[in-house]
Each structure stands twice: as C-alpha cells, then as structure tokens.
Coordinates of C-alpha atoms and ligand atoms in Angstrom, one line a residue:
M203 CA 73.1 -160.8 -201.5
K204 CA 73.8 -163.2 -204.4
N205 CA 75.7 -160.4 -206.3
S206 CA 77.9 -159.5 -203.4
L207 CA 78.7 -163.2 -202.8
E208 CA 79.6 -163.5 -206.5
Q209 CA 82.0 -160.5 -206.1
L210 CA 83.5 -162.0 -203.0
K211 CA 84.1 -165.3 -204.9
N212 CA 85.8 -163.5 -207.8
K213 CA 88.0 -161.5 -205.5
A214 CA 89.0 -164.6 -203.5
L215 CA 89.7 -166.7 -206.7
K216 CA 92.0 -163.9 -208.0
E217 CA 93.9 -163.7 -204.8
I218 CA 94.2 -167.5 -204.5
R219 CA 95.5 -168.0 -208.1
S220 CA 98.1 -165.2 -207.8
S221 CA 99.3 -166.5 -204.4
E222 CA 103.0 -167.5 -204.5
T223 CA 103.6 -169.1 -201.1
H224 CA 102.1 -171.9 -199.0
D225 CA 101.8 -169.4 -196.1
S226 CA 99.7 -166.8 -198.1
L227 CA 97.4 -169.6 -199.2
L228 CA 96.8 -170.7 -195.6
K229 CA 96.0 -167.0 -194.7
L230 CA 93.4 -166.8 -197.6
E231 CA 91.8 -170.1 -196.6
K232 CA 91.4 -168.7 -193.1
R233 CA 90.1 -165.3 -194.4
Y234 CA 87.4 -166.8 -196.6
L235 CA 86.7 -170.3 -195.3
G236 CA 87.9 -170.2 -191.7
R237 CA 85.5 -170.3 -188.7
K238 CA 85.1 -166.5 -188.9
G239 CA 85.7 -166.4 -192.6
E240 CA 83.7 -164.2 -195.0
V241 CA 82.1 -167.1 -196.9
T242 CA 81.4 -169.0 -193.6
K243 CA 79.6 -165.9 -192.3
V244 CA 77.2 -165.9 -195.3
L245 CA 76.6 -169.6 -194.7
R246 CA 75.9 -169.0 -191.0
S247 CA 73.5 -166.2 -191.8
L248 CA 71.3 -168.6 -193.9
K249 CA 69.4 -169.7 -190.7
D250 CA 67.9 -166.2 -190.3
M251 CA 66.6 -166.1 -193.9
T252 CA 63.2 -167.2 -195.3
A253 CA 62.9 -170.7 -196.7
D254 CA 62.9 -169.4 -200.3
E255 CA 66.0 -167.2 -199.8
R256 CA 67.7 -170.1 -198.0
K257 CA 67.0 -172.4 -200.9
T258 CA 68.5 -170.2 -203.7
L259 CA 71.3 -168.5 -201.7
G260 CA 72.2 -171.6 -199.7
K261 CA 72.8 -173.6 -202.9
F262 CA 74.9 -170.8 -204.4
A263 CA 76.9 -170.2 -201.2
N264 CA 77.8 -173.9 -201.0
K265 CA 78.9 -173.8 -204.6
V266 CA 81.2 -170.8 -203.9
K267 CA 82.7 -172.6 -200.9
Q268 CA 83.4 -175.7 -203.0
E269 CA 85.0 -173.6 -205.8
L270 CA 87.2 -171.8 -203.4
T271 CA 88.2 -175.1 -201.7
E272 CA 89.1 -176.7 -205.0
S273 CA 91.1 -173.6 -206.2
L274 CA 93.0 -173.6 -202.9
E275 CA 93.9 -177.3 -203.3
E276 CA 95.0 -176.9 -206.9
T277 CA 97.2 -173.9 -206.1
K278 CA 98.8 -175.7 -203.2
V279 CA 99.7 -178.7 -205.4
S280 CA 101.2 -176.5 -208.1
L281 CA 103.2 -174.5 -205.6
Q282 CA 104.6 -177.8 -204.1
E283 CA 105.5 -179.0 -207.6
I284 CA 107.4 -175.8 -208.3
A285 CA 109.2 -176.2 -205.0
G286 CA 110.0 -179.8 -205.8
E287 CA 108.5 -180.9 -202.5
V288 CA 106.2 -183.5 -204.0
I289 CA 106.2 -184.3 -207.7
K290 CA 102.9 -185.8 -209.0
G291 CA 102.2 -188.1 -206.1
D292 CA 105.9 -189.3 -205.7
W293 CA 107.5 -189.0 -202.3
L294 CA 111.0 -188.8 -201.3
D295 CA 112.6 -191.2 -198.8
V296 CA 115.4 -189.1 -197.4
T297 CA 116.7 -192.1 -195.4
L298 CA 117.5 -194.2 -198.5
P299 CA 121.3 -194.6 -199.0
S300 CA 122.7 -192.6 -202.0
E301 CA 123.3 -194.3 -205.2
K302 CA 126.8 -192.8 -205.2
K303 CA 129.7 -194.7 -203.6
L304 CA 130.1 -193.9 -199.9
G305 CA 133.3 -192.1 -198.9
H306 CA 136.0 -193.8 -196.9
L307 CA 139.2 -192.9 -195.0
H308 CA 142.2 -191.8 -196.9
P309 CA 145.0 -194.4 -196.9
L310 CA 147.1 -191.9 -194.9
S311 CA 144.4 -191.8 -192.1
Q312 CA 143.9 -195.6 -192.2
V313 CA 147.6 -196.2 -191.6
Q314 CA 147.8 -193.4 -189.0
Y315 CA 145.0 -194.9 -187.0
E316 CA 146.6 -198.4 -187.3
L317 CA 150.0 -197.1 -186.0
E318 CA 148.4 -195.1 -183.2
D319 CA 146.8 -198.4 -182.0
I320 CA 150.2 -200.2 -182.1
F321 CA 152.0 -197.5 -180.2
S322 CA 149.1 -197.1 -177.7
S323 CA 149.4 -200.8 -177.0
M324 CA 153.1 -200.1 -176.0
G325 CA 152.0 -197.4 -173.6
F326 CA 152.6 -194.3 -175.8
M327 CA 150.2 -191.3 -175.6
V328 CA 149.0 -189.9 -178.9
L329 CA 149.5 -186.1 -178.9
D330 CA 148.7 -183.3 -181.3
G331 CA 150.1 -179.8 -181.7
P332 CA 150.3 -176.7 -183.9
E333 CA 151.3 -176.8 -187.6
L334 CA 152.0 -173.1 -187.5
E335 CA 154.9 -173.0 -185.1
S336 CA 157.3 -170.6 -183.5
E337 CA 160.9 -170.7 -184.6
F338 CA 161.7 -171.4 -181.0
Y339 CA 159.9 -174.8 -180.9
N340 CA 160.7 -175.8 -184.4
F341 CA 164.5 -175.0 -184.1
E342 CA 165.9 -173.3 -181.1
A343 CA 164.5 -175.6 -178.4
L344 CA 165.9 -178.5 -180.6
N345 CA 169.5 -177.2 -180.2
I346 CA 169.4 -175.4 -183.6
P347 CA 170.3 -171.8 -182.8
K348 CA 169.8 -168.9 -185.2
D349 CA 172.2 -168.9 -188.1
H350 CA 173.2 -172.5 -187.4
P351 CA 173.8 -174.3 -190.7
A352 CA 171.5 -177.1 -189.6
R353 CA 168.5 -174.8 -190.2
D354 CA 169.2 -175.3 -193.9
M355 CA 168.8 -179.1 -193.6
Q356 CA 165.0 -178.5 -193.9
D357 CA 163.9 -175.9 -196.3
T358 CA 161.5 -173.7 -194.4
F359 CA 158.3 -171.8 -195.3
Y360 CA 158.6 -168.6 -193.2
I361 CA 155.4 -166.7 -192.4
N362 CA 156.6 -163.3 -191.2
S363 CA 158.2 -160.9 -193.6
K364 CA 161.9 -160.0 -193.2
S365 CA 161.0 -156.4 -192.0
E366 CA 158.5 -157.8 -189.4
N367 CA 161.1 -160.3 -188.2
R368 CA 163.6 -157.7 -187.1
N369 CA 161.5 -156.8 -184.1
L370 CA 160.2 -160.2 -183.2
S371 CA 161.5 -162.8 -180.7
S372 CA 162.0 -166.4 -181.8
K373 CA 158.8 -167.3 -179.9
Q374 CA 156.9 -164.8 -182.0
K375 CA 158.4 -165.6 -185.4
L376 CA 156.3 -168.2 -187.2
V377 CA 157.1 -171.0 -189.6
L378 CA 155.1 -173.9 -191.1
R379 CA 156.6 -176.6 -189.0
T380 CA 159.2 -178.5 -191.0
H381 CA 159.0 -181.6 -188.7
T382 CA 156.9 -183.1 -185.9
S383 CA 160.0 -182.7 -183.7
N384 CA 158.5 -179.3 -182.8
L385 CA 156.3 -181.1 -180.3
Q386 CA 159.2 -182.7 -178.4
V387 CA 159.9 -179.8 -176.0
R388 CA 156.2 -178.9 -175.8
A389 CA 155.4 -182.4 -174.6
M390 CA 158.3 -182.4 -172.1
Q391 CA 157.2 -179.1 -170.7
K392 CA 153.6 -180.3 -170.3
Y393 CA 154.1 -183.8 -169.1
G394 CA 157.7 -184.0 -167.7
A395 CA 159.4 -187.3 -167.2
P396 CA 158.9 -190.3 -167.5
L397 CA 157.2 -189.8 -170.9
R398 CA 156.1 -192.0 -173.7
A399 CA 154.3 -190.3 -176.6
I400 CA 153.9 -190.2 -180.4
F401 CA 152.9 -187.1 -182.3
P402 CA 151.5 -187.8 -185.8
G403 CA 150.9 -184.7 -188.0
R404 CA 151.4 -182.8 -191.2
V405 CA 154.7 -181.0 -192.0
F406 CA 155.8 -178.6 -194.8
R407 CA 159.0 -178.1 -196.7
C408 CA 159.9 -175.6 -199.4
E409 CA 161.6 -178.1 -201.6
A410 CA 161.5 -179.5 -205.1
T411 CA 159.2 -182.5 -205.5
D412 CA 160.0 -185.9 -207.1
A413 CA 158.7 -189.5 -206.8
S414 CA 159.7 -189.7 -203.0
H415 CA 159.6 -186.0 -201.9
D416 CA 156.7 -183.7 -201.5
T417 CA 156.3 -180.2 -200.1
T418 CA 153.5 -181.4 -197.7
F419 CA 153.7 -184.8 -196.1
D420 CA 152.9 -186.5 -192.8
Q421 CA 155.3 -187.6 -190.1
V422 CA 155.1 -189.4 -186.8
E423 CA 157.4 -188.3 -184.0
G424 CA 158.1 -190.7 -181.1
L425 CA 159.6 -189.9 -177.8
M426 CA 160.4 -192.1 -174.8
I427 CA 162.1 -190.7 -171.7
D428 CA 162.8 -192.5 -168.5
E429 CA 165.7 -193.7 -166.3
N430 CA 168.1 -196.0 -168.1
I431 CA 166.7 -195.7 -171.6
S432 CA 169.1 -196.9 -174.3
I433 CA 169.4 -197.6 -178.0
A434 CA 168.3 -201.2 -177.2
N435 CA 164.9 -199.8 -176.1
F436 CA 164.7 -197.8 -179.4
K437 CA 165.5 -200.9 -181.4
A438 CA 162.9 -203.1 -179.6
V439 CA 160.1 -200.4 -180.0
V440 CA 160.8 -199.8 -183.7
E441 CA 161.1 -203.5 -184.6
T442 CA 157.8 -204.3 -182.8
F443 CA 156.1 -201.4 -184.6
L444 CA 157.4 -202.3 -188.1
S445 CA 156.6 -206.0 -187.9
Q446 CA 153.1 -205.2 -186.7
I447 CA 152.3 -202.5 -189.3
F448 CA 153.7 -204.6 -192.2
N449 CA 152.3 -207.9 -190.8
R450 CA 155.6 -209.5 -191.7
E451 CA 159.4 -209.1 -191.3
V452 CA 160.8 -206.1 -193.3
K453 CA 164.4 -205.5 -194.0
T454 CA 165.9 -202.4 -192.4
R455 CA 169.3 -200.9 -192.0
L456 CA 170.7 -198.5 -189.4
R457 CA 173.3 -196.0 -190.3
P458 CA 174.8 -192.9 -188.5
G459 CA 172.9 -189.7 -189.1
Y460 CA 173.3 -186.1 -187.9
F461 CA 170.5 -184.2 -186.2
P462 CA 171.4 -181.5 -183.7
F463 CA 168.7 -182.6 -181.3
V464 CA 170.0 -186.1 -180.8
E465 CA 173.4 -187.6 -179.8
P466 CA 174.2 -190.1 -181.1
G467 CA 172.0 -189.8 -184.2
F468 CA 171.1 -192.4 -186.8
E469 CA 168.9 -193.0 -189.8
V470 CA 166.8 -196.1 -190.5
D471 CA 166.3 -197.2 -194.1
L472 CA 163.6 -199.6 -195.4
N473 CA 164.2 -202.1 -198.1
C474 CA 162.4 -200.6 -201.1
E475 CA 159.2 -202.5 -201.4
I476 CA 158.4 -201.0 -204.9
C477 CA 161.3 -202.8 -206.6
G478 CA 162.1 -205.4 -203.9
G479 CA 165.5 -203.8 -203.5
K480 CA 166.6 -204.1 -207.1
G481 CA 166.6 -200.3 -207.7
C482 CA 163.9 -197.9 -209.1
R483 CA 163.1 -194.2 -209.3
V484 CA 161.6 -194.2 -205.8
C485 CA 164.7 -195.5 -204.1
K486 CA 166.9 -193.7 -206.6
N487 CA 168.3 -197.1 -207.7
S488 CA 169.8 -197.7 -204.2
G489 CA 167.4 -200.5 -203.1
W490 CA 166.8 -198.6 -199.8
V491 CA 164.3 -195.8 -198.9
E492 CA 165.2 -193.3 -196.2
F493 CA 162.5 -193.8 -193.6
M494 CA 163.4 -192.5 -190.2
G495 CA 165.7 -190.1 -188.4
A496 CA 166.4 -191.0 -184.7
G497 CA 168.8 -190.9 -181.8
M498 CA 169.2 -190.4 -178.1
V499 CA 167.7 -187.0 -177.0
H500 CA 170.4 -184.4 -176.7
P501 CA 170.9 -183.1 -173.0
N502 CA 170.3 -179.5 -174.2
V503 CA 166.8 -180.5 -175.5
L504 CA 166.0 -182.2 -172.2
K505 CA 167.1 -179.0 -170.5
Y506 CA 164.7 -176.9 -172.6
G507 CA 162.0 -179.3 -171.7
G508 CA 162.7 -178.9 -168.0
I509 CA 163.9 -182.5 -167.5
N510 CA 166.9 -183.4 -165.4
S511 CA 169.4 -184.9 -168.0
K512 CA 171.5 -186.5 -165.2
K513 CA 168.6 -188.6 -164.1
Y514 CA 166.8 -189.2 -167.4
T515 CA 167.7 -190.3 -170.9
G516 CA 165.5 -190.9 -173.9
F517 CA 165.3 -191.7 -177.5
A518 CA 163.4 -189.8 -180.2
F519 CA 162.5 -190.7 -183.8
G520 CA 160.6 -189.2 -186.7
F521 CA 159.5 -191.0 -189.8
G522 CA 157.3 -190.2 -192.8
I523 CA 153.8 -191.8 -192.7
T524 CA 153.6 -190.9 -196.4
R525 CA 156.6 -193.0 -197.2
L526 CA 155.3 -195.8 -194.9
V527 CA 152.0 -195.9 -196.9
M528 CA 154.0 -196.0 -200.1
M529 CA 156.0 -199.0 -199.0
K530 CA 153.0 -200.8 -197.5
Y531 CA 150.9 -200.5 -200.6
K532 CA 153.7 -200.3 -203.2
I533 CA 152.8 -196.8 -204.4
S534 CA 155.4 -195.6 -206.9
D535 CA 154.9 -191.8 -206.7
I536 CA 154.4 -189.8 -203.5
R537 CA 152.5 -187.0 -205.4
L538 CA 149.5 -189.4 -205.8
M539 CA 148.9 -189.3 -202.0
L540 CA 147.6 -185.7 -201.8
G541 CA 146.5 -185.4 -205.4
G542 CA 142.9 -186.1 -204.6
D543 CA 142.4 -188.3 -207.7
L544 CA 139.5 -190.6 -207.0
R545 CA 140.8 -193.3 -209.4
F546 CA 143.7 -193.6 -207.0
L547 CA 141.8 -193.2 -203.7
N548 CA 139.1 -195.7 -204.6
Q549 CA 141.7 -198.5 -204.6
F550 CA 141.9 -198.4 -200.7
Ligands
LIG695 C1 163.5 -185.1 -189.5 O1 162.5 -184.5 -189.9 C2 163.8 -185.2 -188.1 N1 162.9 -184.3 -187.3 C3 163.6 -186.7 -187.6 C4 164.1 -187.0 -186.3 C5 163.2 -187.0 -185.2 C6 165.5 -187.2 -186.1 C7 163.7 -187.3 -183.9 C8 165.9 -187.5 -184.8 C9 165.0 -187.5 -183.8 P1 164.2 -185.9 -191.9 O2 164.3 -184.6 -192.5 O3 165.3 -186.9 -192.3 O4 164.3 -185.8 -190.3 O5 162.8 -186.5 -192.1 C10 162.4 -187.7 -191.5 C11 161.6 -188.5 -192.4 O6 160.5 -187.8 -193.1 C12 162.4 -189.1 -193.6 O7 163.1 -190.2 -193.2 C13 161.3 -189.4 -194.6 O8 160.6 -190.6 -194.3 C14 160.3 -188.3 -194.4 N2 160.6 -187.1 -195.3 C15 161.5 -186.2 -195.3 N3 161.4 -185.3 -196.3 C16 160.4 -185.7 -197.0 C17 159.7 -185.2 -198.2 N4 160.1 -184.1 -198.8 N5 158.6 -185.9 -198.6 C18 158.2 -187.0 -198.0 N6 158.7 -187.5 -196.9 C19 159.8 -186.9 -196.4

C-alpha cells in the first residue's frame, strides 16, 4: 500500500510540475486531493485498517497530501508570475489614472462645439450628412449643371472612373464633397420651410497646399429660409456669431462674390489676426483672410429643395472652421491642424 501511494505521489508531482495552465492545475487538484480524489480515498480507507497500519500509513499519506498541496501552490504562483497577473505579492489597481497625460478634444472640435452652441441659441438645428456625395447634391442641385465652368471653382476628387461614369446618372456618380453646401437641398427636402440649420463637416479639394489652403478641411454651412428673409437677417446672424466666438469685436469686410447657388452672392473677409492686418504669408500680404462665401439662396436651388420660391426667401453661407480656429488662436500654418503633432495639439 505504501509503495503504490509512493508511485501515486510521483505521478501526481510530475503532472503538477509540467502543468502549463491554471485550469489544468485545478483539474489535478480535484483528481488527487478532491472529495473523491485518489489520495483522499487512501486517507478515508485508513479507518478500516488496524491500529499499526493506520499509524505508519496514515503518517505517510498525510505527508503525501501536504507535498502535493505545496507543489500545487508553487506551480500556481509561478504560472501567475509568467502570465504577469501577480508579481511577487504586488497587485495592480486598474482604477488608478494613467501616468500619461489624458487626451483632450482637438481645437477644431472645441471650436465646432462652441459654434454649435451659439447657433443653437439662435434657433438653428445642427445637421450632419454624407462626405461621399453624389454629383447631384454637390453640384447639380446647387444650380451647377454638368460642364458648367463653375465646377472648376472647386477642384474635385472624383470616385468613379471615367469608363464607369459613362453609364451612371448624376445621382450615382460619387465625389468627395467639395463643400458642406451639398446638404442644402438635402435639408430642404427633409424639413421644408421655414428652416434654420447649420451643417458642420469635413470637405475635400484636390488642390495645392500652402499656409492657408489644405486638401482636407472643415466647413460650416448655414441656411435660413422663411418669409421675408433679407441680407439684413444674414448680417445680424453673422455679426452675433462672430462677436460671440471671438469674445470681442472683429473687423470684417463684405465684397461681391460669385457662387451659382446664390443671387446676389458675396464674400466675407476677416481681418488677419496673425499679423493684425499688416500683411503676412497667411493673408498673402493683403491684411484680410477670405473667411466665408454667402448670399441669398437662388430660386433654382429652392425649387430643387421643393420650396415655393414665391413665398419663401433665404440666405446661405459657408465658412472654413479651420480658418476660424487659425484666426482665433493665431495659428500661422493650416497644415498644423491635421498634422497630428502632439507638440502642437498639447497647447490647446
Ligand atoms: C464654398 O465652399 C461655398 N460652398 C460657400 C458658400 C456657401 C457660398 C453658401 C454661398 C452660399 P469657398 O470655396 O469660397 O466657397 O469656401 C468657403 C470657405 O472655406 C472659404 O472662405 C475658406 O474659409 C474655406 N476654404 C476654402 N478653401 C479652403 C482650403 N483649401 N483650405 C482651407 N479652407 C478653405
């Protein structure tokens, strides 16, 4: 009996020491030391033995039990160490804040949320829409028919190949939207008139970059349609917005501008905050930065949107959030905005 117990012990120790997972250790513990375990059975059988047998074998069986228990514990600890679960009595508080600096919102998002609050307080909805857009909503519905020279005003990233394009309608042909104006007719079709909404979002243009031009930038479109809307309403809304976002008066200038989807159309320039109007590479030495295109919504666009142009008029505008952030924080190169350089981003 003692011999077979010795063999059992050796077999168990071998299996325990070569065990590679916590689960297999638990199984071995159950097999040898559990309620119906092989060593437990020997210990239970002691009661049927003579006093002498019980004395020698009992002592030995308890020693085997103790050895196996210790070996199981040791192997468990070394497996935990390997797995990095517990390292020599240390424990890990996963709720502690990281030593690394916490992340924060990108300056573009910070300003976007701020301007959304300002426009919401003036009763504007904040709407979203597709960046991958049909030629129809990006151009045609905005009074820019195919082959119209105005399509060249914004260099476009086309998605479909020329050969695919031959068989597709303008609603199927896709572009990366060149402006957030793509949402004007979508919003009119969905909400009708009266309508007050802004559409912030990312736009894309296939053009050369410099200190104030990027190929990927963010715009905000604004649209207000109701009875008797005039340029005076546009001026009031834009002046309120600018004085709130800059927390002070900023110098602007209005000049005529051509966009096929508005009539009349104009552009709003901001005094260059980088040089204070003296002239620098951002404003190309003019002292002014082109900030916004705007105008009274063209009747053809209202028609595409299903709105009665005899009853309703409206204004629309579109400006670059990226340029706004540059002016607000005096950033002298637009390419820093999406460059992902933490030395730049950590300043906000
Ligand atoms: C437009 O995109 C028109 N959709 C704006 C509009 C809306 C006019 C509604 C009338 C009615 P424009 O291409 O000028 O227009 O761009 C508008 C603004 O986007 C510019 O004033 C400027 O602030 C910004 N912008 C234009 N091109 C770039 C660029 N490459 N990089 C950064 N910002 C740019």
